PDB file of C-alpha atoms in Angstrom:
ATOM      1  CA  GLY A   1      52.117  62.826  45.063  1.00  0.00           C
ATOM      2  CA  ASN A   2      52.229  58.973  46.182  1.00  0.00           C
ATOM      3  CA  SER A   3      48.996  57.516  46.598  1.00  0.00           C
ATOM      4  CA  VAL A   4      46.994  54.306  46.500  1.00  0.00           C
ATOM      5  CA  THR A   5      43.944  52.256  44.652  1.00  0.00           C
ATOM      6  CA  GLN A   6      41.737  49.778  45.911  1.00  0.00           C
ATOM      7  CA  MET A   7      38.735  47.701  44.670  1.00  0.00           C
ATOM      8  CA  GLU A   8      36.143  49.190  45.918  1.00  0.00           C
ATOM      9  CA  GLY A   9      34.079  46.010  48.860  1.00  0.00           C
ATOM     10  CA  PRO A  10      32.264  44.590  50.083  1.00  0.00           C
ATOM     11  CA  VAL A  11      33.334  41.635  49.516  1.00  0.00           C
ATOM     12  CA  THR A  12      31.650  38.482  50.293  1.00  0.00           C
ATOM     13  CA  LEU A  13      32.395  35.425  49.991  1.00  0.00           C
ATOM     14  CA  SER A  14      31.292  31.534  50.773  1.00  0.00           C
ATOM     15  CA  GLU A  15      33.557  29.592  53.222  1.00  0.00           C
ATOM     16  CA  GLU A  16      37.169  27.775  52.010  1.00  0.00           C
ATOM     17  CA  ALA A  17      36.578  30.728  48.004  1.00  0.00           C
ATOM     18  CA  PHE A  18      39.411  32.052  47.174  1.00  0.00           C
ATOM     19  CA  LEU A  19      40.785  35.465  48.091  1.00  0.00           C
ATOM     20  CA  THR A  20      42.025  38.110  45.441  1.00  0.00           C
ATOM     21  CA  ILE A  21      41.288  42.137  47.131  1.00  0.00           C
ATOM     22  CA  ASN A  22      43.644  44.880  43.928  1.00  0.00           C
ATOM     23  CA  CYS A  23      45.694  46.495  44.820  1.00  0.00           C
ATOM     24  CA  THR A  24      47.721  49.387  42.450  1.00  0.00           C
ATOM     25  CA  TYR A  25      49.881  52.345  43.564  1.00  0.00           C
ATOM     26  CA  THR A  26      51.600  55.629  41.942  1.00  0.00           C
ATOM     27  CA  ALA A  27      54.804  55.874  43.811  1.00  0.00           C
ATOM     28  CA  THR A  28      57.930  57.620  42.868  1.00  0.00           C
ATOM     29  CA  GLY A  29      61.335  55.647  44.202  1.00  0.00           C
ATOM     30  CA  TYR A  30      60.794  51.961  45.989  1.00  0.00           C
ATOM     31  CA  PRO A  31      58.585  52.605  48.327  1.00  0.00           C
ATOM     32  CA  SER A  32      57.650  48.948  50.921  1.00  0.00           C
ATOM     33  CA  LEU A  33      54.266  47.060  50.876  1.00  0.00           C
ATOM     34  CA  PHE A  34      52.454  46.281  53.197  1.00  0.00           C
ATOM     35  CA  TRP A  35      48.056  44.748  54.220  1.00  0.00           C
ATOM     36  CA  TYR A  36      47.001  46.076  56.805  1.00  0.00           C
ATOM     37  CA  VAL A  37      43.483  44.066  58.740  1.00  0.00           C
ATOM     38  CA  GLN A  38      41.207  45.727  60.436  1.00  0.00           C
ATOM     39  CA  TYR A  39      38.173  43.648  63.078  1.00  0.00           C
ATOM     40  CA  PRO A  40      35.116  44.964  63.438  1.00  0.00           C
ATOM     41  CA  GLY A  41      36.171  47.975  66.214  1.00  0.00           C
ATOM     42  CA  GLU A  42      40.096  47.658  67.033  1.00  0.00           C
ATOM     43  CA  GLY A  43      42.855  49.707  65.977  1.00  0.00           C
ATOM     44  CA  LEU A  44      45.235  47.573  62.500  1.00  0.00           C
ATOM     45  CA  GLN A  45      47.147  45.199  62.662  1.00  0.00           C
ATOM     46  CA  LEU A  46      50.442  43.991  60.135  1.00  0.00           C
ATOM     47  CA  LEU A  47      48.997  41.043  57.893  1.00  0.00           C
ATOM     48  CA  LEU A  48      52.266  41.203  55.755  1.00  0.00           C
ATOM     49  CA  LYS A  49      55.074  43.350  53.994  1.00  0.00           C
ATOM     50  CA  ALA A  50      56.431  43.322  50.951  1.00  0.00           C
ATOM     51  CA  THR A  51      60.508  45.500  50.886  1.00  0.00           C
ATOM     52  CA  LYS A  52      61.619  45.528  46.969  1.00  0.00           C
ATOM     53  CA  ALA A  53      60.720  44.279  44.161  1.00  0.00           C
ATOM     54  CA  ASP A  54      59.107  41.090  43.332  1.00  0.00           C
ATOM     55  CA  ASP A  55      59.857  40.242  47.160  1.00  0.00           C
ATOM     56  CA  LYS A  56      56.440  37.701  48.889  1.00  0.00           C
ATOM     57  CA  GLY A  57      55.044  38.869  51.510  1.00  0.00           C
ATOM     58  CA  SER A  58      52.987  35.865  53.605  1.00  0.00           C
ATOM     59  CA  ASN A  59      51.071  35.526  56.525  1.00  0.00           C
ATOM     60  CA  LYS A  60      47.973  33.501  58.036  1.00  0.00           C
ATOM     61  CA  GLY A  61      47.641  32.068  54.075  1.00  0.00           C
ATOM     62  CA  PHE A  62      47.558  35.382  52.504  1.00  0.00           C
ATOM     63  CA  GLU A  63      49.474  36.267  49.898  1.00  0.00           C
ATOM     64  CA  ALA A  64      50.520  39.278  47.964  1.00  0.00           C
ATOM     65  CA  THR A  65      54.162  39.483  45.459  1.00  0.00           C
ATOM     66  CA  TYR A  66      55.251  43.150  45.166  1.00  0.00           C
ATOM     67  CA  ARG A  67      54.466  44.374  40.877  1.00  0.00           C
ATOM     68  CA  LYS A  68      57.410  46.755  39.910  1.00  0.00           C
ATOM     69  CA  GLU A  69      55.892  46.672  36.318  1.00  0.00           C
ATOM     70  CA  THR A  70      52.233  46.819  37.117  1.00  0.00           C
ATOM     71  CA  THR A  71      53.125  48.308  40.599  1.00  0.00           C
ATOM     72  CA  SER A  72      50.692  46.307  41.671  1.00  0.00           C
ATOM     73  CA  PHE A  73      50.352  44.569  45.337  1.00  0.00           C
ATOM     74  CA  HIS A  74      47.507  42.157  45.181  1.00  0.00           C
ATOM     75  CA  LEU A  75      45.613  40.165  48.157  1.00  0.00           C
ATOM     76  CA  GLU A  76      45.695  36.471  48.137  1.00  0.00           C
ATOM     77  CA  LYS A  77      44.132  33.741  49.942  1.00  0.00           C
ATOM     78  CA  GLY A  78      43.593  30.046  48.267  1.00  0.00           C
ATOM     79  CA  SER A  79      40.841  29.501  51.021  1.00  0.00           C
ATOM     80  CA  VAL A  80      39.015  31.757  53.030  1.00  0.00           C
ATOM     81  CA  GLN A  81      37.514  31.426  56.792  1.00  0.00           C
ATOM     82  CA  VAL A  82      34.400  33.275  58.402  1.00  0.00           C
ATOM     83  CA  SER A  83      37.363  35.082  60.950  1.00  0.00           C
ATOM     84  CA  ASP A  84      38.892  36.621  57.939  1.00  0.00           C
ATOM     85  CA  SER A  85      36.328  38.586  57.953  1.00  0.00           C
ATOM     86  CA  ALA A  86      37.540  42.250  58.829  1.00  0.00           C
ATOM     87  CA  VAL A  87      38.599  45.049  56.293  1.00  0.00           C
ATOM     88  CA  TYR A  88      41.349  45.087  54.185  1.00  0.00           C
ATOM     89  CA  PHE A  89      44.021  48.287  54.253  1.00  0.00           C
ATOM     90  CA  CYS A  90      46.589  48.233  51.583  1.00  0.00           C
ATOM     91  CA  ALA A  91      49.879  51.126  52.518  1.00  0.00           C
ATOM     92  CA  LEU A  92      52.968  52.500  51.143  1.00  0.00           C
ATOM     93  CA  SER A  93      55.179  53.021  53.045  1.00  0.00           C
ATOM     94  CA  GLU A  94      57.152  56.365  51.294  1.00  0.00           C
ATOM     95  CA  GLY A  95      59.797  56.420  53.841  1.00  0.00           C
ATOM     96  CA  ALA A  96      61.369  59.654  52.621  1.00  0.00           C
ATOM     97  CA  GLY A  97      63.720  61.515  55.655  1.00  0.00           C
ATOM     98  CA  GLY A  98      63.622  57.750  56.338  1.00  0.00           C
ATOM     99  CA  TYR A  99      60.445  57.275  58.776  1.00  0.00           C
ATOM    100  CA  ASN A 100      57.550  55.023  58.267  1.00  0.00           C
ATOM    101  CA  LYS A 101      55.183  57.366  56.715  1.00  0.00           C
ATOM    102  CA  LEU A 102      52.473  55.282  55.166  1.00  0.00           C
ATOM    103  CA  ILE A 103      49.816  55.929  52.408  1.00  0.00           C
ATOM    104  CA  PHE A 104      46.823  54.351  52.892  1.00  0.00           C
ATOM    105  CA  GLY A 105      43.853  52.592  50.449  1.00  0.00           C
ATOM    106  CA  ALA A 106      40.286  53.044  50.779  1.00  0.00           C
ATOM    107  CA  GLY A 107      40.263  50.331  52.564  1.00  0.00           C
ATOM    108  CA  THR A 108      37.877  46.772  51.381  1.00  0.00           C
ATOM    109  CA  ARG A 109      35.434  45.152  53.665  1.00  0.00           C
ATOM    110  CA  LEU A 110      35.503  41.748  53.152  1.00  0.00           C
ATOM    111  CA  ALA A 111      32.800  39.005  54.534  1.00  0.00           C
ATOM    112  CA  VAL A 112      32.871  35.399  54.207  1.00  0.00           C
ATOM    113  CA  HIS A 113      29.480  33.343  55.392  1.00  0.00           C
ATOM    114  CA  PRO A 114      29.115  29.498  56.898  1.00  0.00           C
TER     115      PRO A 114
ATOM    116  CA  ASN B   1      54.512  43.721  77.212  1.00  0.00           C
ATOM    117  CA  ALA B   2      51.930  45.565  76.390  1.00  0.00           C
ATOM    118  CA  GLY B   3      50.485  46.705  72.576  1.00  0.00           C
ATOM    119  CA  VAL B   4      49.834  50.598  71.803  1.00  0.00           C
ATOM    120  CA  MET B   5      47.890  51.887  73.872  1.00  0.00           C
ATOM    121  CA  GLN B   6      45.247  55.199  73.502  1.00  0.00           C
ATOM    122  CA  ASN B   7      42.993  56.421  75.143  1.00  0.00           C
ATOM    123  CA  PRO B   8      39.998  57.473  75.790  1.00  0.00           C
ATOM    124  CA  ARG B   9      38.425  54.601  73.065  1.00  0.00           C
ATOM    125  CA  HIS B  10      35.488  56.439  73.323  1.00  0.00           C
ATOM    126  CA  LEU B  11      35.060  60.286  73.189  1.00  0.00           C
ATOM    127  CA  VAL B  12      31.602  62.949  73.301  1.00  0.00           C
ATOM    128  CA  ARG B  13      32.037  66.762  72.589  1.00  0.00           C
ATOM    129  CA  ARG B  14      30.159  68.995  71.961  1.00  0.00           C
ATOM    130  CA  ARG B  15      31.361  72.428  69.393  1.00  0.00           C
ATOM    131  CA  GLY B  16      33.260  74.323  70.429  1.00  0.00           C
ATOM    132  CA  GLN B  17      35.944  71.751  73.515  1.00  0.00           C
ATOM    133  CA  GLU B  18      38.316  70.715  73.172  1.00  0.00           C
ATOM    134  CA  ALA B  19      39.090  66.927  72.750  1.00  0.00           C
ATOM    135  CA  ARG B  20      42.597  65.986  74.258  1.00  0.00           C
ATOM    136  CA  LEU B  21      43.073  62.051  73.131  1.00  0.00           C
ATOM    137  CA  ARG B  22      46.068  60.504  73.986  1.00  0.00           C
ATOM    138  CA  CYS B  23      48.476  57.496  73.119  1.00  0.00           C
ATOM    139  CA  SER B  24      51.117  56.050  74.650  1.00  0.00           C
ATOM    140  CA  PRO B  25      53.372  54.044  72.657  1.00  0.00           C
ATOM    141  CA  MET B  26      54.585  50.006  73.088  1.00  0.00           C
ATOM    142  CA  LYS B  27      57.563  49.916  75.419  1.00  0.00           C
ATOM    143  CA  GLY B  28      60.561  50.866  74.133  1.00  0.00           C
ATOM    144  CA  HIS B  29      59.272  52.116  71.078  1.00  0.00           C
ATOM    145  CA  SER B  30      60.031  56.627  70.463  1.00  0.00           C
ATOM    146  CA  HIS B  31      59.150  57.085  67.381  1.00  0.00           C
ATOM    147  CA  VAL B  32      54.601  57.556  67.160  1.00  0.00           C
ATOM    148  CA  TYR B  33      52.245  58.543  64.270  1.00  0.00           C
ATOM    149  CA  TRP B  34      48.571  59.865  64.194  1.00  0.00           C
ATOM    150  CA  TYR B  35      46.962  58.464  61.630  1.00  0.00           C
ATOM    151  CA  ARG B  36      42.962  60.147  60.996  1.00  0.00           C
ATOM    152  CA  GLN B  37      40.300  57.769  59.638  1.00  0.00           C
ATOM    153  CA  LEU B  38      37.460  59.167  58.704  1.00  0.00           C
ATOM    154  CA  PRO B  39      34.308  56.740  58.250  1.00  0.00           C
ATOM    155  CA  GLU B  40      34.805  54.639  54.962  1.00  0.00           C
ATOM    156  CA  GLU B  41      37.841  55.470  54.024  1.00  0.00           C
ATOM    157  CA  GLY B  42      41.044  54.948  54.654  1.00  0.00           C
ATOM    158  CA  LEU B  43      43.597  55.923  57.431  1.00  0.00           C
ATOM    159  CA  LYS B  44      45.104  59.690  56.624  1.00  0.00           C
ATOM    160  CA  PHE B  45      48.975  60.756  58.010  1.00  0.00           C
ATOM    161  CA  MET B  46      48.722  64.017  60.247  1.00  0.00           C
ATOM    162  CA  VAL B  47      51.743  64.109  62.456  1.00  0.00           C
ATOM    163  CA  TYR B  48      55.524  61.763  63.219  1.00  0.00           C
ATOM    164  CA  LEU B  49      56.971  62.292  66.162  1.00  0.00           C
ATOM    165  CA  GLN B  50      60.174  61.989  68.855  1.00  0.00           C
ATOM    166  CA  LYS B  51      60.606  62.225  71.093  1.00  0.00           C
ATOM    167  CA  GLU B  52      59.800  65.900  72.447  1.00  0.00           C
ATOM    168  CA  ASN B  53      60.483  66.158  69.447  1.00  0.00           C
ATOM    169  CA  ILE B  54      57.612  67.443  66.469  1.00  0.00           C
ATOM    170  CA  ILE B  55      59.394  65.285  62.755  1.00  0.00           C
ATOM    171  CA  ASP B  56      56.863  65.824  60.149  1.00  0.00           C
ATOM    172  CA  GLU B  57      53.385  67.636  61.143  1.00  0.00           C
ATOM    173  CA  SER B  58      52.822  68.185  56.996  1.00  0.00           C
ATOM    174  CA  GLY B  59      49.458  65.981  57.034  1.00  0.00           C
ATOM    175  CA  MET B  60      47.756  68.111  60.339  1.00  0.00           C
ATOM    176  CA  PRO B  61      44.481  71.152  59.612  1.00  0.00           C
ATOM    177  CA  LYS B  62      46.957  74.727  60.302  1.00  0.00           C
ATOM    178  CA  GLU B  63      44.648  75.854  62.798  1.00  0.00           C
ATOM    179  CA  ARG B  64      42.855  73.978  66.443  1.00  0.00           C
ATOM    180  CA  PHE B  65      44.705  70.325  65.731  1.00  0.00           C
ATOM    181  CA  SER B  66      48.889  70.245  67.879  1.00  0.00           C
ATOM    182  CA  ALA B  67      50.676  67.252  69.146  1.00  0.00           C
ATOM    183  CA  GLU B  68      53.076  67.063  71.120  1.00  0.00           C
ATOM    184  CA  PHE B  69      55.325  63.830  72.609  1.00  0.00           C
ATOM    185  CA  PRO B  70      56.774  65.002  75.920  1.00  0.00           C
ATOM    186  CA  LYS B  71      59.833  63.302  77.588  1.00  0.00           C
ATOM    187  CA  GLU B  72      58.215  62.342  80.082  1.00  0.00           C
ATOM    188  CA  GLY B  73      53.884  60.944  79.678  1.00  0.00           C
ATOM    189  CA  PRO B  74      52.214  59.569  76.462  1.00  0.00           C
ATOM    190  CA  SER B  75      50.851  61.148  73.372  1.00  0.00           C
ATOM    191  CA  ILE B  76      48.798  63.302  73.248  1.00  0.00           C
ATOM    192  CA  LEU B  77      47.195  64.879  70.365  1.00  0.00           C
ATOM    193  CA  ARG B  78      44.793  68.304  70.956  1.00  0.00           C
ATOM    194  CA  ILE B  79      42.344  69.969  69.201  1.00  0.00           C
ATOM    195  CA  GLN B  80      40.738  72.819  70.210  1.00  0.00           C
ATOM    196  CA  GLN B  81      37.059  74.260  69.190  1.00  0.00           C
ATOM    197  CA  VAL B  82      35.741  70.851  67.180  1.00  0.00           C
ATOM    198  CA  VAL B  83      33.803  71.113  64.634  1.00  0.00           C
ATOM    199  CA  ARG B  84      31.484  68.405  63.250  1.00  0.00           C
ATOM    200  CA  GLY B  85      33.609  67.581  60.575  1.00  0.00           C
ATOM    201  CA  ASP B  86      36.504  66.731  63.507  1.00  0.00           C
ATOM    202  CA  SER B  87      34.076  63.454  63.889  1.00  0.00           C
ATOM    203  CA  ALA B  88      37.155  60.391  63.579  1.00  0.00           C
ATOM    204  CA  ALA B  89      38.259  57.403  64.478  1.00  0.00           C
ATOM    205  CA  TYR B  90      42.106  57.867  65.784  1.00  0.00           C
ATOM    206  CA  PHE B  91      44.764  56.507  65.573  1.00  0.00           C
ATOM    207  CA  CYS B  92      47.899  55.619  67.059  1.00  0.00           C
ATOM    208  CA  ALA B  93      50.706  53.989  66.246  1.00  0.00           C
ATOM    209  CA  SER B  94      54.095  53.216  67.575  1.00  0.00           C
ATOM    210  CA  SER B  95      58.113  52.552  66.695  1.00  0.00           C
ATOM    211  CA  LEU B  96      60.936  51.014  67.816  1.00  0.00           C
ATOM    212  CA  GLY B  97      63.209  53.219  65.723  1.00  0.00           C
ATOM    213  CA  ALA B  98      63.114  54.779  62.170  1.00  0.00           C
ATOM    214  CA  GLY B  99      63.238  53.325  58.757  1.00  0.00           C
ATOM    215  CA  ASP B 100      61.073  50.744  57.444  1.00  0.00           C
ATOM    216  CA  THR B 101      60.836  48.943  60.209  1.00  0.00           C
ATOM    217  CA  GLU B 102      56.908  47.412  61.954  1.00  0.00           C
ATOM    218  CA  ALA B 103      54.800  50.349  62.890  1.00  0.00           C
ATOM    219  CA  PHE B 104      52.329  49.561  65.846  1.00  0.00           C
ATOM    220  CA  PHE B 105      48.392  50.494  65.895  1.00  0.00           C
ATOM    221  CA  GLY B 106      46.411  51.449  69.103  1.00  0.00           C
ATOM    222  CA  GLN B 107      42.890  50.735  69.391  1.00  0.00           C
ATOM    223  CA  GLY B 108      42.330  54.070  68.403  1.00  0.00           C
ATOM    224  CA  THR B 109      40.027  56.946  69.672  1.00  0.00           C
ATOM    225  CA  ARG B 110      37.055  57.727  68.223  1.00  0.00           C
ATOM    226  CA  LEU B 111      35.179  61.325  68.278  1.00  0.00           C
ATOM    227  CA  THR B 112      31.913  62.174  67.531  1.00  0.00           C
ATOM    228  CA  VAL B 113      31.218  66.019  67.764  1.00  0.00           C
ATOM    229  CA  VAL B 114      27.522  67.002  68.611  1.00  0.00           C
TER     230      VAL B 114
END
């Protein structure tokens, strides 16, 4: 079945460091890909998405490119801030049946220190 | 426009009791998804409902769990005879339509079974 694998955390960085969180997927067909962020005690917020190969999703300085050849959707940010500390989830939409059923990775906790 | 509202935020139940979790989708949204997040894990799909209909319940445990989304009122996730393994965060998401539209998540209900 479809699945998402993302790098284990926690990832600890200093402010202004470069961030990469790896995400790879296994899927039949061509799913849409998402990154969600979860701040402490909160629900998930959509950070960015890409719906087809070579699409780049971007938001708040974060970027991820849908790579079909490597089945990857790695999250990057050039300069992290303390406020970026959260858990980041990579997900794909199975889309079967025409609805948005999401398959999530296990999440990667990011801690940014001043 | 209020977001997805879940209540209660925290729920404590003794083993054998019933837990009822409520989800009011965003205004105008008629599609609701329930996900469960076990400690230190990603979210797992449980069930997808449209108004008055269960469309996909492939992620629901076969016993003790049920969900509904009546014509009027919130969606309800019901867990009968709770056990310690049911302790988790339960998230509801809603979307305007099916397909590849964005799903908006609530803040979740954290169920603790003692």
